Short mmCIF file of C-alpha atoms and ligand atoms in Angstrom, two decimals:
data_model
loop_
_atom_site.label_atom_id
_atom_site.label_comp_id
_atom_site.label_asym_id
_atom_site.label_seq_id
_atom_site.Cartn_x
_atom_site.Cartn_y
_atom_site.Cartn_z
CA UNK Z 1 -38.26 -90.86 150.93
CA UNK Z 2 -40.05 -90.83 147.83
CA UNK Z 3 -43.54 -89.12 147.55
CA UNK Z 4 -46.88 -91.46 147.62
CA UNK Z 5 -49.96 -91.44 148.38
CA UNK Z 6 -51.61 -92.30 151.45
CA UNK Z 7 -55.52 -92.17 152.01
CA UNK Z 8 -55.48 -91.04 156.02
CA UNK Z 9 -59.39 -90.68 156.16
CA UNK Z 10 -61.53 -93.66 156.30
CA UNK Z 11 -63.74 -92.09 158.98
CA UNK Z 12 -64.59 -89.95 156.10
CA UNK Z 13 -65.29 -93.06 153.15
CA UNK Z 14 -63.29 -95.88 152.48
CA UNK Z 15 -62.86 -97.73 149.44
CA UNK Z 16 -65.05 -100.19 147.94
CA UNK Z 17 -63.04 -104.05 148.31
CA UNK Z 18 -62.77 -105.65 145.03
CA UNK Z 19 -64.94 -108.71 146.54
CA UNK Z 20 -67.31 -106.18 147.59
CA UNK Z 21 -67.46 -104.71 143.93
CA UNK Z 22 -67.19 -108.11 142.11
CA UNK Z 23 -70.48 -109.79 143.96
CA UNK Z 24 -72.60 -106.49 142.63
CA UNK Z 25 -71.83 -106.17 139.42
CA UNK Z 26 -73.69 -108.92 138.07
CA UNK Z 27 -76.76 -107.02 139.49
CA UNK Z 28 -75.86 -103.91 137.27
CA UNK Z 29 -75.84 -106.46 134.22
CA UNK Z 30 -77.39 -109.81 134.23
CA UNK Z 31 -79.36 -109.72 136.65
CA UNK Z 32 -80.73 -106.59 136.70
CA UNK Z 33 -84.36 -107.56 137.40
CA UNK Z 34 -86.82 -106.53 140.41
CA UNK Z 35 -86.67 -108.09 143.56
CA UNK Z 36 -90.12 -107.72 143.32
CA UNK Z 37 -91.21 -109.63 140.28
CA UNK Z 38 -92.15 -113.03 140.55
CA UNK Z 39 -90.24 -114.60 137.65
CA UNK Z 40 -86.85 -115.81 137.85
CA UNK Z 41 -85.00 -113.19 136.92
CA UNK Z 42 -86.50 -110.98 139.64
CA UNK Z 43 -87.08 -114.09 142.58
CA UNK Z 44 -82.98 -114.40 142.27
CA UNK Z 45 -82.58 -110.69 142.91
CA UNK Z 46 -84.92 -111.27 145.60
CA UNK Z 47 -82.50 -113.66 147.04
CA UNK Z 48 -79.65 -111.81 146.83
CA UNK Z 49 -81.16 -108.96 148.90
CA UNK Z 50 -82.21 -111.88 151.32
CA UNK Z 51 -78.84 -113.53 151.87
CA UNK Z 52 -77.68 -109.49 152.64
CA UNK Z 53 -80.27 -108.91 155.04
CA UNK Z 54 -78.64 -112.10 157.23
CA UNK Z 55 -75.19 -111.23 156.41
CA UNK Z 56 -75.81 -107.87 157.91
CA UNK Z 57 -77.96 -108.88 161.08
CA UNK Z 58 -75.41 -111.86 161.67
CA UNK Z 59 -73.04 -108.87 161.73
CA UNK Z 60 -74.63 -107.38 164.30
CA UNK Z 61 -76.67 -110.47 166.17
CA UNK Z 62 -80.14 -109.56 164.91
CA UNK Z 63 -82.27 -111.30 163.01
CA UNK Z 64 -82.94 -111.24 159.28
CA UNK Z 65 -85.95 -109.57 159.65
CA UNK Z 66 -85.42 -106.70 161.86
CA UNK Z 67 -82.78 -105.25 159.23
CA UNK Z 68 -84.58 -102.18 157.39
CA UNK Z 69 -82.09 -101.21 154.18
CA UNK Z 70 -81.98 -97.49 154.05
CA UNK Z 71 -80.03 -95.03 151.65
CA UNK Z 72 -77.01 -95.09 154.62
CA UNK Z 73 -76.30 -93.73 157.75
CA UNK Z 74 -77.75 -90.16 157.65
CA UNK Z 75 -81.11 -92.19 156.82
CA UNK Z 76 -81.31 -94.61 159.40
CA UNK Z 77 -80.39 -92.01 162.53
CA UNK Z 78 -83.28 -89.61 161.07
CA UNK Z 79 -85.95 -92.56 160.68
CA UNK Z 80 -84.57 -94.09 163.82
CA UNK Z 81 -85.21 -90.57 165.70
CA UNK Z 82 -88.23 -88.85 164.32
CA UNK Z 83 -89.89 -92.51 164.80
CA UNK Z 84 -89.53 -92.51 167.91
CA UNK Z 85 -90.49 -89.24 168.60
CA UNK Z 86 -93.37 -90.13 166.67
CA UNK Z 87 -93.92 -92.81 169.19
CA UNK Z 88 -92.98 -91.13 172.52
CA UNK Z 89 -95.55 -88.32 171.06
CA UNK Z 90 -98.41 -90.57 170.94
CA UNK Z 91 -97.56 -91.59 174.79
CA UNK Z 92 -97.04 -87.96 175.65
CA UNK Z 93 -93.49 -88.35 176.00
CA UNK Z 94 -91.57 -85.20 174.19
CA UNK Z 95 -87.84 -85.63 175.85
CA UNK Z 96 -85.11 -87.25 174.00
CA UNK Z 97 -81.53 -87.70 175.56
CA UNK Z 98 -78.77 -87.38 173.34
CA UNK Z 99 -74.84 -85.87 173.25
CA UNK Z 100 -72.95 -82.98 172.84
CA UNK Z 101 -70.77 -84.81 170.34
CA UNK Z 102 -72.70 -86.85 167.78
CA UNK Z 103 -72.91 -86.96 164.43
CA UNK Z 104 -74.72 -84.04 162.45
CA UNK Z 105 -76.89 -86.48 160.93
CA UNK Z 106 -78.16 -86.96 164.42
CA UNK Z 107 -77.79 -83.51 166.20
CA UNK Z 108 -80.07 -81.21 163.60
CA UNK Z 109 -82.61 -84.15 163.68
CA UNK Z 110 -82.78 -83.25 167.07
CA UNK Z 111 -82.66 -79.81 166.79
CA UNK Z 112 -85.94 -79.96 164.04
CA UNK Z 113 -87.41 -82.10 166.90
CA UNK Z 114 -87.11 -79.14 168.93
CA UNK Z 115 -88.72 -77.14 166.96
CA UNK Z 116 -92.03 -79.57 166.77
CA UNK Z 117 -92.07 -78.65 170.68
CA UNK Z 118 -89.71 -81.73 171.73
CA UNK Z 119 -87.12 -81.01 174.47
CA UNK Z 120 -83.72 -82.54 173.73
CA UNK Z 121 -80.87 -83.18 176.83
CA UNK Z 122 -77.83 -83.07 175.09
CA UNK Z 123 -75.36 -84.35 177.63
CA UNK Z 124 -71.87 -82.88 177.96
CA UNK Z 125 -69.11 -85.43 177.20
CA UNK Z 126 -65.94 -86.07 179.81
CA UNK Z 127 -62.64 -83.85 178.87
CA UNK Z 128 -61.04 -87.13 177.41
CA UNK Z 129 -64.30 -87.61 175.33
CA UNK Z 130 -66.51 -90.14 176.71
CA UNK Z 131 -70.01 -90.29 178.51
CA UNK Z 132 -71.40 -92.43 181.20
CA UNK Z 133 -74.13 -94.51 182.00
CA UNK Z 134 -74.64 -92.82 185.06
CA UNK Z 135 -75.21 -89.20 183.14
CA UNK Z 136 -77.77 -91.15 181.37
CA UNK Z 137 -79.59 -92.40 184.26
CA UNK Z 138 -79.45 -89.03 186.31
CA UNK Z 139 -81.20 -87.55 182.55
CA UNK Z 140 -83.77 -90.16 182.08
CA UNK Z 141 -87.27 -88.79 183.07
CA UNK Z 142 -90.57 -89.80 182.89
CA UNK Z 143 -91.40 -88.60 179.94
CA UNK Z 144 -88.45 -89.80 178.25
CA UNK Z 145 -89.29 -91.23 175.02
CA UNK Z 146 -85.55 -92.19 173.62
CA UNK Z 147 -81.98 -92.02 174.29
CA UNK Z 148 -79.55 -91.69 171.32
CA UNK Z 149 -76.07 -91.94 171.84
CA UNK Z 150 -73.10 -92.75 169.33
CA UNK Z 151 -70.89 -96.09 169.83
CA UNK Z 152 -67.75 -94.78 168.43
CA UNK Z 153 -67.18 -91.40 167.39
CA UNK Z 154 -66.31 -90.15 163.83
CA UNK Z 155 -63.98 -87.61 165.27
CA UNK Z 156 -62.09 -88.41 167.86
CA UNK Z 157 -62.81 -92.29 167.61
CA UNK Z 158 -63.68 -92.53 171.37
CA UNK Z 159 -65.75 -95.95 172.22
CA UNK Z 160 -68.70 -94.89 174.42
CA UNK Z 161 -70.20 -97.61 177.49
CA UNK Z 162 -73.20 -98.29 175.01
CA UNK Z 163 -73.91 -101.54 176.86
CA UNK Z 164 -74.61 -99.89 180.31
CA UNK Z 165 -75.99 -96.95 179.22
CA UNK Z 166 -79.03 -99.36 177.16
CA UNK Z 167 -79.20 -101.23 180.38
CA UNK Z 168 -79.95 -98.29 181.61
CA UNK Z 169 -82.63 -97.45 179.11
CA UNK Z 170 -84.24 -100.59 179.92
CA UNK Z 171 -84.30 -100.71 183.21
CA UNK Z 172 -86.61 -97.31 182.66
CA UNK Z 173 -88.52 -98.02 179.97
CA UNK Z 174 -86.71 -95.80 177.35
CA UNK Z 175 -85.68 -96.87 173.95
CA UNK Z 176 -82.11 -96.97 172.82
CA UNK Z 177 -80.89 -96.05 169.38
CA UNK Z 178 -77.32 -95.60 168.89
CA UNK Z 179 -75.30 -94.21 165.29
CA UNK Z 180 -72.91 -97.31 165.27
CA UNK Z 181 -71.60 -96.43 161.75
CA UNK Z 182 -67.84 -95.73 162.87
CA UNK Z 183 -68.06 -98.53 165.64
CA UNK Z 184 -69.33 -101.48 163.04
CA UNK Z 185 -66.42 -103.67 161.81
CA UNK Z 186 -63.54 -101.82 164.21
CA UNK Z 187 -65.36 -103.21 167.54
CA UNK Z 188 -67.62 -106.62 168.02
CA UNK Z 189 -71.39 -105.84 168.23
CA UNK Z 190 -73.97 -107.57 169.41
CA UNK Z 191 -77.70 -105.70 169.89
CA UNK Z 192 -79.01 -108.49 172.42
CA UNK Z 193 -75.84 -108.41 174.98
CA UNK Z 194 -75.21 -104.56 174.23
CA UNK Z 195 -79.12 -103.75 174.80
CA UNK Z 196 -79.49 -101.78 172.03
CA UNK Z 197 -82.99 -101.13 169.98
CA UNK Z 198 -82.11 -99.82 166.87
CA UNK Z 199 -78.66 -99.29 165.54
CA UNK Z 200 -77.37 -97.79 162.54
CA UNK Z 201 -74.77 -98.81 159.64
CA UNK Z 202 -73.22 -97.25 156.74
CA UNK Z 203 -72.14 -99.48 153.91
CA UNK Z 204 -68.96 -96.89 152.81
CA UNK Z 205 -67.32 -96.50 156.06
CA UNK Z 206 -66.47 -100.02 155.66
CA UNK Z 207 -65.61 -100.69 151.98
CA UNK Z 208 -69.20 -101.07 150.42
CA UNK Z 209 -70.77 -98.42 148.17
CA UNK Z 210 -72.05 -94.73 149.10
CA UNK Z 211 -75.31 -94.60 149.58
CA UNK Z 212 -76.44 -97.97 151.24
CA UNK Z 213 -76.34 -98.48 154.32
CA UNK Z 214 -79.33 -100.11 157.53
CA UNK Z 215 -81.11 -99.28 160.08
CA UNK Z 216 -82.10 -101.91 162.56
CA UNK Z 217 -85.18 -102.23 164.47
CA UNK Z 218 -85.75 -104.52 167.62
CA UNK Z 219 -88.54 -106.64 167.18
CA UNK Z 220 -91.75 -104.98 168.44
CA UNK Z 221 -90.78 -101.65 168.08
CA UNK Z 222 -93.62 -99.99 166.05
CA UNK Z 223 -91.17 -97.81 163.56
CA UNK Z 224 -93.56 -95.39 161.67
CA UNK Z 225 -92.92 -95.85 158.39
CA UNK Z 226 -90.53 -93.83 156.43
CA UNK Z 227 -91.46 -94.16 152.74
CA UNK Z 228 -95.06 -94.60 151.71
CA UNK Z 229 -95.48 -96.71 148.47
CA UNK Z 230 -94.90 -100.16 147.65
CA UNK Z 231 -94.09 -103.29 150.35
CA UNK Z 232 -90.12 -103.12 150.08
CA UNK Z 233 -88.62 -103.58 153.01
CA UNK Z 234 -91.48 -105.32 154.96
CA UNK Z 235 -93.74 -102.09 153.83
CA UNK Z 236 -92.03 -99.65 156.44
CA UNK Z 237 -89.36 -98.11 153.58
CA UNK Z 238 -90.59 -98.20 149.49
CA UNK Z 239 -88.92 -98.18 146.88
CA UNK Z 240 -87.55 -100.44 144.57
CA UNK Z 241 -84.23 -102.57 146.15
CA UNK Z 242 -80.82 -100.76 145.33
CA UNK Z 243 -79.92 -104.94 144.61
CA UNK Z 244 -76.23 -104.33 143.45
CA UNK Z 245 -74.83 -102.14 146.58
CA UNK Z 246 -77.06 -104.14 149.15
CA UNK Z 247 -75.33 -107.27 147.89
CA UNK Z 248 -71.89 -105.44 148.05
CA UNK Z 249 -73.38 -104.42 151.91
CA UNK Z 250 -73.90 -107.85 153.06
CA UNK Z 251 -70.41 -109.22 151.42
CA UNK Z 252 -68.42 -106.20 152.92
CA UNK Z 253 -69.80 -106.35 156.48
CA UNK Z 254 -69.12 -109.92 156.45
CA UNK Z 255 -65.53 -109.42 155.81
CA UNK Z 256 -65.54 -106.30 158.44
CA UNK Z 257 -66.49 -108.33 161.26
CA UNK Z 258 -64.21 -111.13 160.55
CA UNK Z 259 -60.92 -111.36 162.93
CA UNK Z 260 -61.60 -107.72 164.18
CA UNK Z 261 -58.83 -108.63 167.04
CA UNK Z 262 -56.25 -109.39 164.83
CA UNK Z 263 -57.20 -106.50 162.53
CA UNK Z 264 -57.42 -104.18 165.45
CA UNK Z 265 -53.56 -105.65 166.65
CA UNK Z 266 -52.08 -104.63 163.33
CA UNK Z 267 -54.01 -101.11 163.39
CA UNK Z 268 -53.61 -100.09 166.72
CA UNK Z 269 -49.46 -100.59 166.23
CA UNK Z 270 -49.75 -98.57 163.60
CA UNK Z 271 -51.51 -95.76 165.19
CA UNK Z 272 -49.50 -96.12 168.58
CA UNK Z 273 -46.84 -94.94 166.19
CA UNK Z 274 -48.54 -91.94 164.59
CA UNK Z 275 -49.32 -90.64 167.55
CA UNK Z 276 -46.51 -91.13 169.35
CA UNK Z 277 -44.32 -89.43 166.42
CA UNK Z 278 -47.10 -86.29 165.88
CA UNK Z 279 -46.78 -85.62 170.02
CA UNK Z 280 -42.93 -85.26 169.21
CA UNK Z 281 -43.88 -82.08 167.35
CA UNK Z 282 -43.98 -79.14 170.32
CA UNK Z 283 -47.42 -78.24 171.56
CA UNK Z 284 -49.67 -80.84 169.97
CA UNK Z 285 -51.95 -82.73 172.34
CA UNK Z 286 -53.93 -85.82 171.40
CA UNK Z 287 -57.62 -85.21 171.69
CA UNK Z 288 -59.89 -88.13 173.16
CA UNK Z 289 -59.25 -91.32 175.44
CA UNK Z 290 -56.06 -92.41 174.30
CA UNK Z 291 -57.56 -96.36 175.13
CA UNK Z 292 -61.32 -95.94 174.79
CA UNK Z 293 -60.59 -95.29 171.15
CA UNK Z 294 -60.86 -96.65 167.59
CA UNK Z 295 -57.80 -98.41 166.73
CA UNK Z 296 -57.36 -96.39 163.50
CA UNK Z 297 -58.19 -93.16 164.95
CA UNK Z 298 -55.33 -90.04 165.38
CA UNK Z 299 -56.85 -86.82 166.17
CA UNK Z 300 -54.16 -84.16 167.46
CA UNK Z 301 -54.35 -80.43 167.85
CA UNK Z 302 -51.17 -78.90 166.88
CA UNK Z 303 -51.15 -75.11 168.08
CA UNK Z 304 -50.68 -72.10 166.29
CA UNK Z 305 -51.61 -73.31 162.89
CA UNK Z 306 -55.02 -73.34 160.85
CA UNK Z 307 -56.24 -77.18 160.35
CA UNK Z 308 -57.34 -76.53 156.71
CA UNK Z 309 -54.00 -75.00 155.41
CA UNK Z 310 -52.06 -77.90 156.78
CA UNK Z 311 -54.65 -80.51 155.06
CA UNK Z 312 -54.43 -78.47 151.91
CA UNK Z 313 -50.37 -78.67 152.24
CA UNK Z 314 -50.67 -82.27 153.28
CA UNK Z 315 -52.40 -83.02 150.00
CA UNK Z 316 -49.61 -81.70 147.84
CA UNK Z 317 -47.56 -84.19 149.48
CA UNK Z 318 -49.85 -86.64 148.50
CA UNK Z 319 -51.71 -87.38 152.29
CA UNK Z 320 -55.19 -87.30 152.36
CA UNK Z 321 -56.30 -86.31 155.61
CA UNK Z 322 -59.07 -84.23 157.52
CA UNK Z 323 -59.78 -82.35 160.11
CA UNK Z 324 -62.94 -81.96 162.64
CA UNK Z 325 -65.17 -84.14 160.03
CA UNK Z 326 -66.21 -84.02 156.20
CA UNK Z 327 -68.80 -82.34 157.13
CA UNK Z 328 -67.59 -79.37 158.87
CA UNK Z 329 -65.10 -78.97 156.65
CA UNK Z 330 -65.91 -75.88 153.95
CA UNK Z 331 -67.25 -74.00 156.93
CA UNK Z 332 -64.85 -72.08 159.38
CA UNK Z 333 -66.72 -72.85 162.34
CA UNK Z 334 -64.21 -75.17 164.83
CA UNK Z 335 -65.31 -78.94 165.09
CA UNK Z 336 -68.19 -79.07 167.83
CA UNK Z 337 -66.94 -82.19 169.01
CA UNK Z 338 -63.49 -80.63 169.53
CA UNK Z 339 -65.50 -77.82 171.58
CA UNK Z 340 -67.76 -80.42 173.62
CA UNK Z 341 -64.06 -81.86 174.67
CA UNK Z 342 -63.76 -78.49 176.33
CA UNK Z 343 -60.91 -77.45 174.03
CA UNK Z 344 -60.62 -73.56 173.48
CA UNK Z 345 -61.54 -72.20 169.93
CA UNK Z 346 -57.56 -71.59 169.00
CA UNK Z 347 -57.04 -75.37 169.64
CA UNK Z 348 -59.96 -76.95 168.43
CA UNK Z 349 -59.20 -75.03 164.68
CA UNK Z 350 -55.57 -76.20 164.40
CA UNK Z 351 -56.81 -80.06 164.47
CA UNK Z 352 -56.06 -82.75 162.19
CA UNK Z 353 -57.56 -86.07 161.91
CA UNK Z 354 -56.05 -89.13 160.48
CA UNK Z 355 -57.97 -91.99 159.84
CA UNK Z 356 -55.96 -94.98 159.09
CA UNK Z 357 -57.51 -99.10 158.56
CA UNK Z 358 -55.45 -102.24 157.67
CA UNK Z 359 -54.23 -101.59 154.01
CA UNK Z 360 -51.89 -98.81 155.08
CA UNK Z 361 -48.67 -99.76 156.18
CA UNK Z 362 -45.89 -98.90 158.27
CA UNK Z 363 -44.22 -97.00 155.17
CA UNK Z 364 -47.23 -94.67 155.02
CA UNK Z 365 -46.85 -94.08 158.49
CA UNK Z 366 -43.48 -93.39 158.31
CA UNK Z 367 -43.87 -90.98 155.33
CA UNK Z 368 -46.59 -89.04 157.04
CA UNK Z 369 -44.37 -88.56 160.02
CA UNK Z 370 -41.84 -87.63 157.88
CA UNK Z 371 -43.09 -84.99 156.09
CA UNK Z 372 -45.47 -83.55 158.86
CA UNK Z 373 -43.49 -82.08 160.94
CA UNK Z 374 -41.79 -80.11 158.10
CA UNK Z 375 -44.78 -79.09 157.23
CA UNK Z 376 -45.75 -77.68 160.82
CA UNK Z 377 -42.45 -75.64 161.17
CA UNK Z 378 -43.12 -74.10 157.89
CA UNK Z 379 -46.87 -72.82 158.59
CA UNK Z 380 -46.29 -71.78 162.11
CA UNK Z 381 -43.37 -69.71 160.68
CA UNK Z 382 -45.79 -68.06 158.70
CA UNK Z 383 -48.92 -67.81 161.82
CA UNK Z 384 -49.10 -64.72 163.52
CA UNK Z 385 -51.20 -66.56 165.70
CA UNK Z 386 -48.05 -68.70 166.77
CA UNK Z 387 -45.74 -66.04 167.01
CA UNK Z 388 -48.10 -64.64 169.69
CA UNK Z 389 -48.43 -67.78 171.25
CA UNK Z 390 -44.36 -67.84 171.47
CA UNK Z 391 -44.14 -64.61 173.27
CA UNK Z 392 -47.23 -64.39 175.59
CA UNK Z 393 -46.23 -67.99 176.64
CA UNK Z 394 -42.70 -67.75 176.86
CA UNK Z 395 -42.86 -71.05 174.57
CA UNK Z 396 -38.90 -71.94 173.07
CA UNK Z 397 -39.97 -72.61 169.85
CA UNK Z 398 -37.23 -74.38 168.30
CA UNK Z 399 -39.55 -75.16 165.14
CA UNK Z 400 -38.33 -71.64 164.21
CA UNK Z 401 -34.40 -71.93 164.85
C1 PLP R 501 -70.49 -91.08 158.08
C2 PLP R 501 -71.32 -91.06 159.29
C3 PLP R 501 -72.71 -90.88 159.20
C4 PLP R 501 -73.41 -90.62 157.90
O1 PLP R 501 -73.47 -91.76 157.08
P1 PLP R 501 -73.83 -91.58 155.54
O2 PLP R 501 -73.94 -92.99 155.04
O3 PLP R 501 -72.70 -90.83 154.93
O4 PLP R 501 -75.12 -90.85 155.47
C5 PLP R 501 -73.45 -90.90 160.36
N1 PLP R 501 -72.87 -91.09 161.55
C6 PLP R 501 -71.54 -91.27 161.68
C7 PLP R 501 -70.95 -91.48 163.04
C8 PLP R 501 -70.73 -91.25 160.55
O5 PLP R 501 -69.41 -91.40 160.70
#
């Protein structure tokens, strides 16, 4: 087979569509005025953010004007949490209830909550990578100010029960706030039926720009505000309008949430394939819900080898793939999602995380399954660690025959 290229990581960033990118560029060019002038040139930019504030709450069932632009996701979970801390504080609530497993973005928030005096429940996630509404309930207390829990995860693409568990919150009094930027686009949401407060997006997990991205905010819910300074974004975030990569925002979510079943149909076949193929390889286990997932998510740990020599080998055959999450990767520390899954250090570093969405293609999944498990044979022939493995475990390893 000949070599190409296949992009394998669009939990990491996906590419911007060329409707996405045609819509903004007039706003780099023509009309580049301020959404906040009041002649033409700046009332039409005006409108354009507009139109993207409904195309993004339509996404999502919310209203127009409980749709907060922010910088991306990252943003939106740290206003969304130290606001309502902010809030709980003032009631002389100081718990938050949160997981093992989410994103960073939302974990060291927490953990600088802590050290304003806050105490933060982080509950443990089931072996196959999924947490209940009941763990929620049993952790809700009365001064409980906010759960925050993910609705997909970036790593192991496991779907959480995020409209029971904001029942839940509401049946107590607690807010809910969940990091919905993997779950946007790949599964239907709806704030109102799934109970949920405030939700965040990210505009280049799903083929808009880097750095854009929303937070929503229920109506009522007193946000602080984030950015003192002028009245953008009904006064609660200043700063003049990024116009061009909101209006790619509101165009690309549109086309996200469009036909997600038959999207998801295509996808999942795809996926069933990769995984199925990867588990062929000897001691490689697929980590999270195998159903409760994403339908373009493949995380596997394949023992005895080192995740970021096979991604670096992987790229010089032209697949671009990850493992644990961009974030964690240029440190050595194993994935802590892989660890909240229970998985034992040796496991959780040999992981590798492909990300696939509807432009790839059968082809690219049969490349990567052809030239993976090459790949494996040839760096556990060269692991000391899997050479122990072999003997202490009695393991035929007929990778190395
Ligand atoms: C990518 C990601 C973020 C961060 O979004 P940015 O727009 O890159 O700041 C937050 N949460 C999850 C689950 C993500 O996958």
């Amino acid at each position: 087979m000949k070599k190409r290229f296949v992009y394998a990581d669009n939990a990491a960033t996906t590419k911007v569509s060329q409707k996405a990118l045609n819509a903004a560029l007039p706003y780099f060019t023509e009309l580049y005025g301020n959404p906040s002038s009041i002649y033409s040139l700046g009332m039409n930019c005006a409108k354009a953010v507009l139109k993207a504030r409904e195309q993004v709450a339509d996404a999502i069932g919310a209203k127009a004007n409980e749709i907060y632009f922010t910088s991306g996701g990252s943003e939106s979970d740290n206003w969304a949490i130290r606001g309502c801390a902010k809030l709980g504080e003032k009631k002389g609530k100081k718990h938050i209830i949160t997981t093992a497993f989410e994103h960073h973005a939302v974990l060291h928030t927490c953990r600088y909550l802590e050290s304003l005096g806050f105490e933060i429940t982080y509950l443990p996630i089931s072996n196959k990578g999924i947490v209940t509404a009941r763990q929620v309930e049993e952790a809700i207390r009365e001064d409980t100010c906010l759960v925050t829990i993910m609705t997909a995860n970036n790593e192991i693409g496991t779907i959480q029960p995020v409209a029971e568990i904001g029942e839940v919150c509401h049946k107590h009094g607690v807010l809910f706030h969940t990091d919905a930027v993997q779950a946007v686009g790949n599964i239907e949401i709806d704030v109102n039926k799934m109970n949920i407060d405030l939700l965040s997006l990210s505009g280049h997990k799903i083929h808009a720009p880097k750095g854009i991205g929303a937070l929503y905010i229920r109506t009522g819910i007193a946000l602080p505000n984030l950015i003192y300074g002028g009245a953008q974004e009904r006064n609660r975030r200043a700063g003049t309008e990024n116009v061009p990569s909101i209006v790619a925002l509101g165009v690309a979510i549109t086309d996200a949430v469009k036909d997600i079943t038959a999207k998801n149909e295509k996808v999942r076949k795809l996926r069933d394939k990769l995984i199925d193929g990867i588990l062929k390889i000897p001691e490689t286990r697929l980590n999270g819900d195998r159903e409760q997932r994403l339908a373009g998510n493949v995380n596997v740990s394949i023992r005895g080898i080192e995740g970021e020599s096979l991604l670096l080998t992987l790229d010089l055959e032209g697949v671009a793939a990850s493992s644990g999450s961009a974030c964690t990767s240029g440190s050595l520390d194993p994935s802590h999602v892989l660890l909240a899954l229970g998985l034992p250090h040796e496991i959780a570093h040999g992981s590798l995380r492909l990300t696939i969405n509807e432009e790839n293609t059968e082809e690219d999944i049969d490349y990567i399954l052809q030239v993976l498990p090459p790949i494996v044979k040839r760096l556990r022939s060269m692991s000391p660690l899997w050479e122990r493995i072999c003997k202490t475990e009695n393991i035929h390893d007929y990778t190395l025959d």
